[in-house]
Amino acid sequence: MKRRKFIQNASLSGLGVAAVGSILSCKDDVKISEEEKALIPVEGKNTIPVVIATWNVANATGKAWEVLASGGSSLDAIEQGCMIEEANAEGQSVGLGGLPDRDGNVTLDACIMDKNGNYGAVVYLQNIKHPISVARKVMEDTPHVILAGKGAEQFARSAGFKPENLLTEASKKAWEEWKKTSQYKPIINIENHDTIGMLAIDKNGDIAGGCTTSGLAYKLAGRVGDSPIIGSGLFIDNEVGGATATGLGEEVLKTVGSFLIVELMRQGKSPQEACKEAIGRIISKKTNFEDFQVGYIAVNKKGETGAYSIHEGFYTTTNNDGENKSSAPDFYNKN
Ligand code: ASP
């Protein structure tokens, strides 16, 4: 199985979220096996190095693992792992082939954090396939932390990134199809989600993380989600751990989810408990949680991992021994 549509046709009349959506980039129906329903390993189950990512992204975690296993840094593992998905034209939520905004423009958001708490991000970047690498360059080569839109593209071009058309035929077709029936206004509960958030610990025990996305499909022009924003879509503290998010970015932003999870781990919560509490913060304020999805993953300094989402249908991939393990984490809405 590959990454899947997070929210499948949750109806406006409140029928709720279909638990398991069809894969956005694949046509087959998805069934969750009993094995998959097992929670991902928590509390001491992982050896270091380790990488964990949102969704079923074995190619990406596999690449990150290769870097980690050969003694590479967690930062390199994150960049190279995320690049795999960004270059995958079939994935319609990240990089090349990402679904466009309402006007048909593919606009990308990404960020990266290293073991020293350094952070770099790009928002509303167009025409550049690897926003994660541009984000890293922002972090390493500029005195700034976020570059947006035209400025970000200009910076990327001057750093040698090749501009290209990111709107594939398949994504263009999907957008044209969407235009036929959809109202030209935001309808949060039928948007599609599939951000890649990735956390890694290298052989030295140092933590890094990254997050890369084309954001909500058919979003309003100019919309930026949680994924490139420090503390929301991603947060790393090398003394404590890291967390990253996927789902409806607006809700993650309002609760500063990833920072919250890291701070909860600092206070002694396990990654699993911390993810659960961060989802609880959203639920406690949102009576309409049936209409949207958020999922978190986290890792602590010991390599223990956790993941939790509002609804069923969230997946993670971990690799700490060369094998990519896909799991379906626990979730809140059991009704
Ligand atoms: N969090 C992303 C955003 O709101 C969407 C996603 O997870 O796919 O832009």
Tab-separated table of C-alpha atoms and ligand atoms in Angstrom:
chain	number	residue	atom	x	y	z
A	1	MET	CA	0.000	0.000	0.000
A	2	LYS	CA	1.046	3.523	-0.648
A	3	ARG	CA	0.079	6.784	0.900
A	4	ARG	CA	-3.625	7.234	0.947
A	5	LYS	CA	-6.222	9.875	0.935
A	6	PHE	CA	-6.620	10.907	4.535
A	7	ILE	CA	-10.195	11.995	4.376
A	8	GLN	CA	-12.424	10.313	1.899
A	9	ASN	CA	-15.600	12.105	1.022
A	10	ALA	CA	-16.581	13.008	4.534
A	11	SER	CA	-20.006	14.308	3.726
A	12	LEU	CA	-21.131	17.838	4.350
A	13	SER	CA	-24.274	16.484	5.938
A	14	GLY	CA	-22.223	14.990	8.733
A	15	LEU	CA	-22.032	11.372	7.682
A	16	GLY	CA	-18.520	11.451	9.015
A	17	VAL	CA	-15.232	10.369	7.666
A	18	ALA	CA	-14.935	7.154	5.739
A	19	ALA	CA	-12.463	5.305	7.876
A	20	VAL	CA	-10.189	4.168	5.164
A	21	GLY	CA	-10.051	6.123	1.976
A	22	SER	CA	-8.914	4.987	-1.383
A	23	ILE	CA	-5.326	5.739	-2.118
A	24	LEU	CA	-4.994	9.083	-3.717
A	25	SER	CA	-2.408	7.971	-6.159
A	26	CYS	CA	-3.552	4.371	-6.532
A	27	LYS	CA	-6.843	3.010	-7.649
A	28	ASP	CA	-7.160	-0.141	-5.548
A	29	ASP	CA	-9.371	-0.341	-2.509
A	30	VAL	CA	-7.612	-0.433	0.799
A	31	LYS	CA	-8.204	-3.034	3.446
A	32	ILE	CA	-6.553	-2.942	6.848
A	33	SER	CA	-5.384	-6.325	8.044
A	34	GLU	CA	-5.442	-7.322	11.708
A	35	GLU	CA	-1.669	-7.252	11.633
A	36	GLU	CA	-1.683	-3.692	10.393
A	37	LYS	CA	-4.001	-2.680	13.162
A	38	ALA	CA	-1.284	-3.380	15.685
A	39	LEU	CA	-0.010	-0.194	17.179
A	40	ILE	CA	3.378	0.938	16.139
A	41	PRO	CA	6.155	0.070	18.558
A	42	VAL	CA	6.379	2.247	21.615
A	43	GLU	CA	8.567	2.329	24.693
A	44	GLY	CA	11.964	0.946	24.052
A	45	LYS	CA	11.191	-1.127	20.989
A	46	ASN	CA	13.488	0.692	18.596
A	47	THR	CA	17.220	0.571	18.394
A	48	ILE	CA	19.156	3.531	17.064
A	49	PRO	CA	19.561	4.570	14.299
A	50	VAL	CA	15.902	4.818	13.416
A	51	VAL	CA	13.681	6.663	10.958
A	52	ILE	CA	9.923	7.107	11.146
A	53	ALA	CA	7.669	8.790	8.592
A	54	THR	CA	4.025	9.561	8.056
A	55	TRP	CA	2.236	7.260	5.603
A	56	ASN	CA	3.372	4.186	3.743
A	57	VAL	CA	6.536	5.520	2.228
A	58	ALA	CA	8.891	2.554	2.231
A	59	ASN	CA	11.016	3.972	-0.574
A	60	ALA	CA	11.573	7.156	1.385
A	61	THR	CA	12.328	5.514	4.744
A	62	GLY	CA	14.424	2.927	2.916
A	63	LYS	CA	16.572	5.686	1.462
A	64	ALA	CA	16.840	7.421	4.834
A	65	TRP	CA	17.844	4.106	6.405
A	66	GLU	CA	20.602	3.610	3.838
A	67	VAL	CA	22.075	6.963	4.823
A	68	LEU	CA	21.772	6.233	8.548
A	69	ALA	CA	23.165	2.691	8.265
A	70	SER	CA	26.228	3.907	6.433
A	71	GLY	CA	26.968	6.362	9.227
A	72	GLY	CA	25.411	9.417	7.575
A	73	SER	CA	23.833	12.225	9.567
A	74	SER	CA	20.148	12.336	10.439
A	75	LEU	CA	19.955	15.593	8.483
A	76	ASP	CA	21.215	13.937	5.280
A	77	ALA	CA	18.886	10.997	5.873
A	78	ILE	CA	15.902	13.324	6.175
A	79	GLU	CA	16.740	15.301	3.076
A	80	GLN	CA	17.427	12.269	0.922
A	81	GLY	CA	14.430	10.357	2.238
A	82	CYS	CA	12.023	13.236	1.597
A	83	MET	CA	13.482	13.781	-1.873
A	84	ILE	CA	12.335	10.311	-2.901
A	85	GLU	CA	8.705	11.247	-2.391
A	86	GLU	CA	9.130	14.705	-3.862
A	87	ALA	CA	10.424	13.159	-7.081
A	88	ASN	CA	7.641	10.572	-7.228
A	89	ALA	CA	5.198	11.902	-9.829
A	90	GLU	CA	2.541	9.418	-8.715
A	91	GLY	CA	2.329	10.885	-5.236
A	92	GLN	CA	-0.185	13.709	-5.650
A	93	SER	CA	0.512	15.421	-2.381
A	94	VAL	CA	4.216	16.152	-2.432
A	95	GLY	CA	6.615	17.725	-4.922
A	96	LEU	CA	6.300	16.721	-8.578
A	97	GLY	CA	2.714	15.792	-9.416
A	98	GLY	CA	1.279	17.487	-6.314
A	99	LEU	CA	-2.360	18.478	-6.690
A	100	PRO	CA	-2.647	22.185	-7.476
A	101	ASP	CA	-4.518	25.007	-5.799
A	102	ARG	CA	-7.892	26.190	-7.055
A	103	ASP	CA	-6.223	28.114	-9.849
A	104	GLY	CA	-4.231	25.131	-11.100
A	105	ASN	CA	-0.874	26.136	-9.602
A	106	VAL	CA	1.222	23.582	-7.729
A	107	THR	CA	2.616	25.358	-4.664
A	108	LEU	CA	4.885	23.570	-2.221
A	109	ASP	CA	5.679	23.971	1.479
A	110	ALA	CA	8.577	22.299	3.300
A	111	CYS	CA	10.822	22.649	6.304
A	112	ILE	CA	13.773	20.943	7.910
A	113	MET	CA	15.365	21.065	11.390
A	114	ASP	CA	18.752	19.832	12.539
A	115	LYS	CA	20.277	18.630	15.799
A	116	ASN	CA	21.283	22.157	16.771
A	117	GLY	CA	17.756	23.483	16.573
A	118	ASN	CA	18.438	25.206	13.260
A	119	TYR	CA	15.439	25.519	10.979
A	120	GLY	CA	14.838	26.399	7.340
A	121	ALA	CA	11.631	26.550	5.338
A	122	VAL	CA	10.062	27.478	2.044
A	123	VAL	CA	6.405	28.332	1.623
A	124	TYR	CA	4.362	28.750	-1.545
A	125	LEU	CA	7.304	27.608	-3.660
A	126	GLN	CA	6.536	26.944	-7.327
A	127	ASN	CA	8.349	25.139	-10.151
A	128	ILE	CA	11.007	23.491	-7.981
A	129	LYS	CA	10.698	19.764	-7.336
A	130	HIS	CA	12.731	19.543	-4.130
A	131	PRO	CA	11.482	22.065	-1.580
A	132	ILE	CA	13.135	20.064	1.232
A	133	SER	CA	16.546	20.781	-0.286
A	134	VAL	CA	15.726	24.435	-0.805
A	135	ALA	CA	14.620	24.588	2.836
A	136	ARG	CA	17.966	23.119	3.861
A	137	LYS	CA	19.774	25.747	1.813
A	138	VAL	CA	17.718	28.486	3.451
A	139	MET	CA	18.787	27.059	6.815
A	140	GLU	CA	22.449	26.659	5.955
A	141	ASP	CA	23.223	29.450	3.505
A	142	THR	CA	21.090	32.409	4.542
A	143	PRO	CA	20.625	34.442	7.705
A	144	HIS	CA	16.868	33.778	7.427
A	145	VAL	CA	14.614	30.853	8.253
A	146	ILE	CA	11.664	31.165	5.842
A	147	LEU	CA	11.541	32.206	2.209
A	148	ALA	CA	8.196	32.530	0.419
A	149	GLY	CA	6.828	32.478	-3.108
A	150	LYS	CA	8.752	34.256	-5.821
A	151	GLY	CA	11.655	35.035	-3.503
A	152	ALA	CA	11.975	31.379	-2.571
A	153	GLU	CA	11.927	30.361	-6.228
A	154	GLN	CA	14.467	33.002	-7.144
A	155	PHE	CA	16.719	31.821	-4.321
A	156	ALA	CA	16.352	28.204	-5.450
A	157	ARG	CA	17.167	29.064	-9.064
A	158	SER	CA	20.227	31.015	-8.044
A	159	ALA	CA	21.336	28.062	-5.928
A	160	GLY	CA	21.200	25.871	-9.022
A	161	PHE	CA	17.811	24.180	-8.716
A	162	LYS	CA	16.301	23.552	-12.127
A	163	PRO	CA	12.808	24.993	-12.664
A	164	GLU	CA	10.253	22.587	-14.088
A	165	ASN	CA	6.526	22.247	-14.548
A	166	LEU	CA	5.266	20.284	-11.534
A	167	LEU	CA	1.692	19.873	-12.754
A	168	THR	CA	1.558	16.387	-14.238
A	169	GLU	CA	-1.159	15.325	-16.678
A	170	ALA	CA	-2.756	13.175	-13.965
A	171	SER	CA	-2.915	16.045	-11.463
A	172	LYS	CA	-4.176	18.440	-14.112
A	173	LYS	CA	-6.919	15.985	-15.001
A	174	ALA	CA	-7.879	15.550	-11.341
A	175	TRP	CA	-8.060	19.334	-10.944
A	176	GLU	CA	-10.209	19.707	-14.063
A	177	GLU	CA	-12.505	16.998	-12.774
A	178	TRP	CA	-12.728	18.750	-9.399
A	179	LYS	CA	-13.614	22.033	-11.060
A	180	LYS	CA	-16.706	20.529	-12.673
A	181	THR	CA	-18.479	19.826	-9.415
A	182	SER	CA	-16.816	21.737	-6.613
A	183	GLN	CA	-17.899	25.069	-5.355
A	184	TYR	CA	-15.228	27.699	-5.554
A	185	LYS	CA	-14.800	28.066	-1.810
A	186	PRO	CA	-12.921	26.120	0.839
A	187	ILE	CA	-14.669	22.957	2.001
A	188	ILE	CA	-12.312	21.540	4.560
A	189	ASN	CA	-13.751	18.103	4.909
A	190	ILE	CA	-13.289	16.996	1.349
A	191	GLU	CA	-9.748	18.176	0.981
A	192	ASN	CA	-7.007	15.630	0.496
A	193	HIS	CA	-4.017	15.147	2.739
A	194	ASP	CA	-0.794	13.250	2.439
A	195	THR	CA	2.182	15.215	3.700
A	196	ILE	CA	5.477	13.440	4.286
A	197	GLY	CA	6.789	14.154	7.774
A	198	MET	CA	9.992	12.330	8.685
A	199	LEU	CA	12.050	12.032	11.889
A	200	ALA	CA	15.449	10.332	12.158
A	201	ILE	CA	18.095	9.560	14.762
A	202	ASP	CA	21.571	8.763	13.488
A	203	LYS	CA	24.343	6.573	14.909
A	204	ASN	CA	25.552	9.473	17.042
A	205	GLY	CA	22.108	9.749	18.579
A	206	ASP	CA	21.420	13.102	16.892
A	207	ILE	CA	17.895	13.922	15.766
A	208	ALA	CA	16.695	15.755	12.652
A	209	GLY	CA	13.333	16.093	10.931
A	210	GLY	CA	11.667	17.291	7.767
A	211	CYS	CA	8.225	17.887	6.381
A	212	THR	CA	7.261	18.377	2.722
A	213	THR	CA	3.894	18.820	1.022
A	214	SER	CA	1.855	20.386	-1.732
A	215	GLY	CA	-0.669	21.214	1.000
A	216	LEU	CA	-4.399	20.847	0.699
A	217	ALA	CA	-5.589	20.018	-2.785
A	218	TYR	CA	-7.444	22.888	-4.473
A	219	LYS	CA	-6.638	25.279	-1.641
A	220	LEU	CA	-7.149	28.996	-2.044
A	221	ALA	CA	-4.218	30.638	-3.818
A	222	GLY	CA	-1.696	31.771	-1.234
A	223	ARG	CA	-2.732	29.289	1.437
A	224	VAL	CA	0.118	27.972	3.602
A	225	GLY	CA	-0.427	25.066	5.976
A	226	ASP	CA	1.285	23.758	9.075
A	227	SER	CA	3.945	21.702	7.316
A	228	PRO	CA	6.603	24.411	6.830
A	229	ILE	CA	5.930	26.165	10.134
A	230	ILE	CA	8.247	25.442	13.028
A	231	GLY	CA	6.436	24.014	16.046
A	232	SER	CA	3.335	23.123	14.056
A	233	GLY	CA	4.215	20.749	11.213
A	234	LEU	CA	7.593	19.883	12.726
A	235	PHE	CA	9.675	20.383	15.827
A	236	ILE	CA	13.004	18.908	16.901
A	237	ASP	CA	14.862	19.319	20.178
A	238	ASN	CA	17.938	17.123	20.167
A	239	GLU	CA	17.837	16.761	23.947
A	240	VAL	CA	14.286	15.490	23.945
A	241	GLY	CA	12.987	14.230	20.582
A	242	GLY	CA	10.981	15.284	17.572
A	243	ALA	CA	7.441	15.346	16.226
A	244	THR	CA	5.733	15.992	12.915
A	245	ALA	CA	2.191	16.236	11.631
A	246	THR	CA	-0.089	15.470	8.736
A	247	GLY	CA	-3.722	16.334	8.208
A	248	LEU	CA	-5.700	19.520	8.289
A	249	GLY	CA	-2.923	22.044	8.800
A	250	GLU	CA	-5.195	24.769	10.074
A	251	GLU	CA	-5.973	22.701	13.184
A	252	VAL	CA	-2.335	21.750	13.740
A	253	LEU	CA	-1.326	25.403	13.493
A	254	LYS	CA	-3.930	26.508	16.033
A	255	THR	CA	-2.599	24.075	18.628
A	256	VAL	CA	1.118	24.263	17.695
A	257	GLY	CA	1.007	20.487	17.706
A	258	SER	CA	4.587	19.360	17.132
A	259	PHE	CA	6.051	21.745	19.681
A	260	LEU	CA	3.420	20.641	22.162
A	261	ILE	CA	4.384	16.984	21.673
A	262	VAL	CA	8.085	17.658	22.202
A	263	GLU	CA	7.344	19.680	25.325
A	264	LEU	CA	5.131	16.884	26.668
A	265	MET	CA	7.963	14.412	26.083
A	266	ARG	CA	10.292	16.786	27.913
A	267	GLN	CA	7.949	16.530	30.876
A	268	GLY	CA	8.228	12.743	30.816
A	269	LYS	CA	5.431	11.565	28.533
A	270	SER	CA	6.205	8.777	26.087
A	271	PRO	CA	5.970	9.658	22.372
A	272	GLN	CA	2.684	7.749	22.213
A	273	GLU	CA	1.187	9.579	25.206
A	274	ALA	CA	2.361	12.915	23.872
A	275	CYS	CA	0.823	12.347	20.412
A	276	LYS	CA	-2.423	11.289	22.027
A	277	GLU	CA	-2.559	14.368	24.218
A	278	ALA	CA	-1.872	16.663	21.256
A	279	ILE	CA	-4.799	15.110	19.387
A	280	GLY	CA	-6.838	15.560	22.573
A	281	ARG	CA	-6.147	19.309	22.487
A	282	ILE	CA	-7.717	19.503	19.050
A	283	ILE	CA	-10.691	17.330	19.950
A	284	SER	CA	-11.424	19.323	23.092
A	285	LYS	CA	-11.834	22.514	21.099
A	286	LYS	CA	-13.459	21.180	17.941
A	287	THR	CA	-16.900	19.663	18.015
A	288	ASN	CA	-16.630	19.089	14.252
A	289	PHE	CA	-13.624	16.768	14.527
A	290	GLU	CA	-15.624	14.181	12.572
A	291	ASP	CA	-15.079	16.343	9.524
A	292	PHE	CA	-11.314	16.397	9.439
A	293	GLN	CA	-8.238	14.346	10.180
A	294	VAL	CA	-4.935	15.061	11.928
A	295	GLY	CA	-2.161	12.540	12.584
A	296	TYR	CA	1.060	12.928	14.573
A	297	ILE	CA	4.235	10.888	14.848
A	298	ALA	CA	6.994	11.366	17.423
A	299	VAL	CA	10.306	9.939	18.500
A	300	ASN	CA	12.218	10.515	21.729
A	301	LYS	CA	15.944	10.570	22.373
A	302	LYS	CA	15.943	6.842	23.178
A	303	GLY	CA	14.422	6.004	19.793
A	304	GLU	CA	10.984	5.171	21.156
A	305	THR	CA	8.282	6.105	18.694
A	306	GLY	CA	4.608	6.971	18.909
A	307	ALA	CA	1.776	7.928	16.597
A	308	TYR	CA	-1.875	8.851	16.990
A	309	SER	CA	-4.608	10.338	14.835
A	310	ILE	CA	-8.193	11.495	15.129
A	311	HIS	CA	-9.574	8.870	12.743
A	312	GLU	CA	-8.610	5.485	11.455
A	313	GLY	CA	-6.772	5.478	8.160
A	314	PHE	CA	-3.455	6.969	9.227
A	315	TYR	CA	-0.290	4.996	8.518
A	316	THR	CA	3.365	5.234	9.436
A	317	THR	CA	6.571	3.598	8.255
A	318	THR	CA	9.525	2.909	10.545
A	319	ASN	CA	12.927	1.462	9.802
A	320	ASN	CA	15.570	0.642	12.395
A	321	ASP	CA	17.067	-2.511	10.913
A	322	GLY	CA	16.847	-2.267	7.144
A	323	GLU	CA	13.227	-3.394	7.031
A	324	ASN	CA	10.465	-0.878	6.373
A	325	LYS	CA	7.610	-1.586	8.760
A	326	SER	CA	4.190	-0.183	7.951
A	327	SER	CA	1.781	0.314	10.838
A	328	ALA	CA	-1.678	1.652	11.505
A	329	PRO	CA	-1.498	3.673	14.723
A	330	ASP	CA	-4.169	3.948	17.369
A	331	PHE	CA	-6.786	6.674	16.849
A	332	TYR	CA	-9.411	8.632	18.788
A	333	ASN	CA	-12.688	8.203	16.951
A	334	LYS	CA	-13.720	4.588	17.530
A	335	ASN	CA	-17.410	5.213	16.743
B	1	ASP	N1	-0.760	19.237	6.708
B	1	ASP	C1	-0.848	19.539	5.307
B	1	ASP	C2	-1.387	20.920	5.124
B	1	ASP	O1	-2.295	21.294	5.819
B	1	ASP	C3	-1.724	18.631	4.536
B	1	ASP	C4	-1.361	17.187	4.600
B	1	ASP	O2	-1.024	16.653	5.631
B	1	ASP	O3	-1.425	16.556	3.564
B	1	ASP	O4	-0.928	21.599	4.233
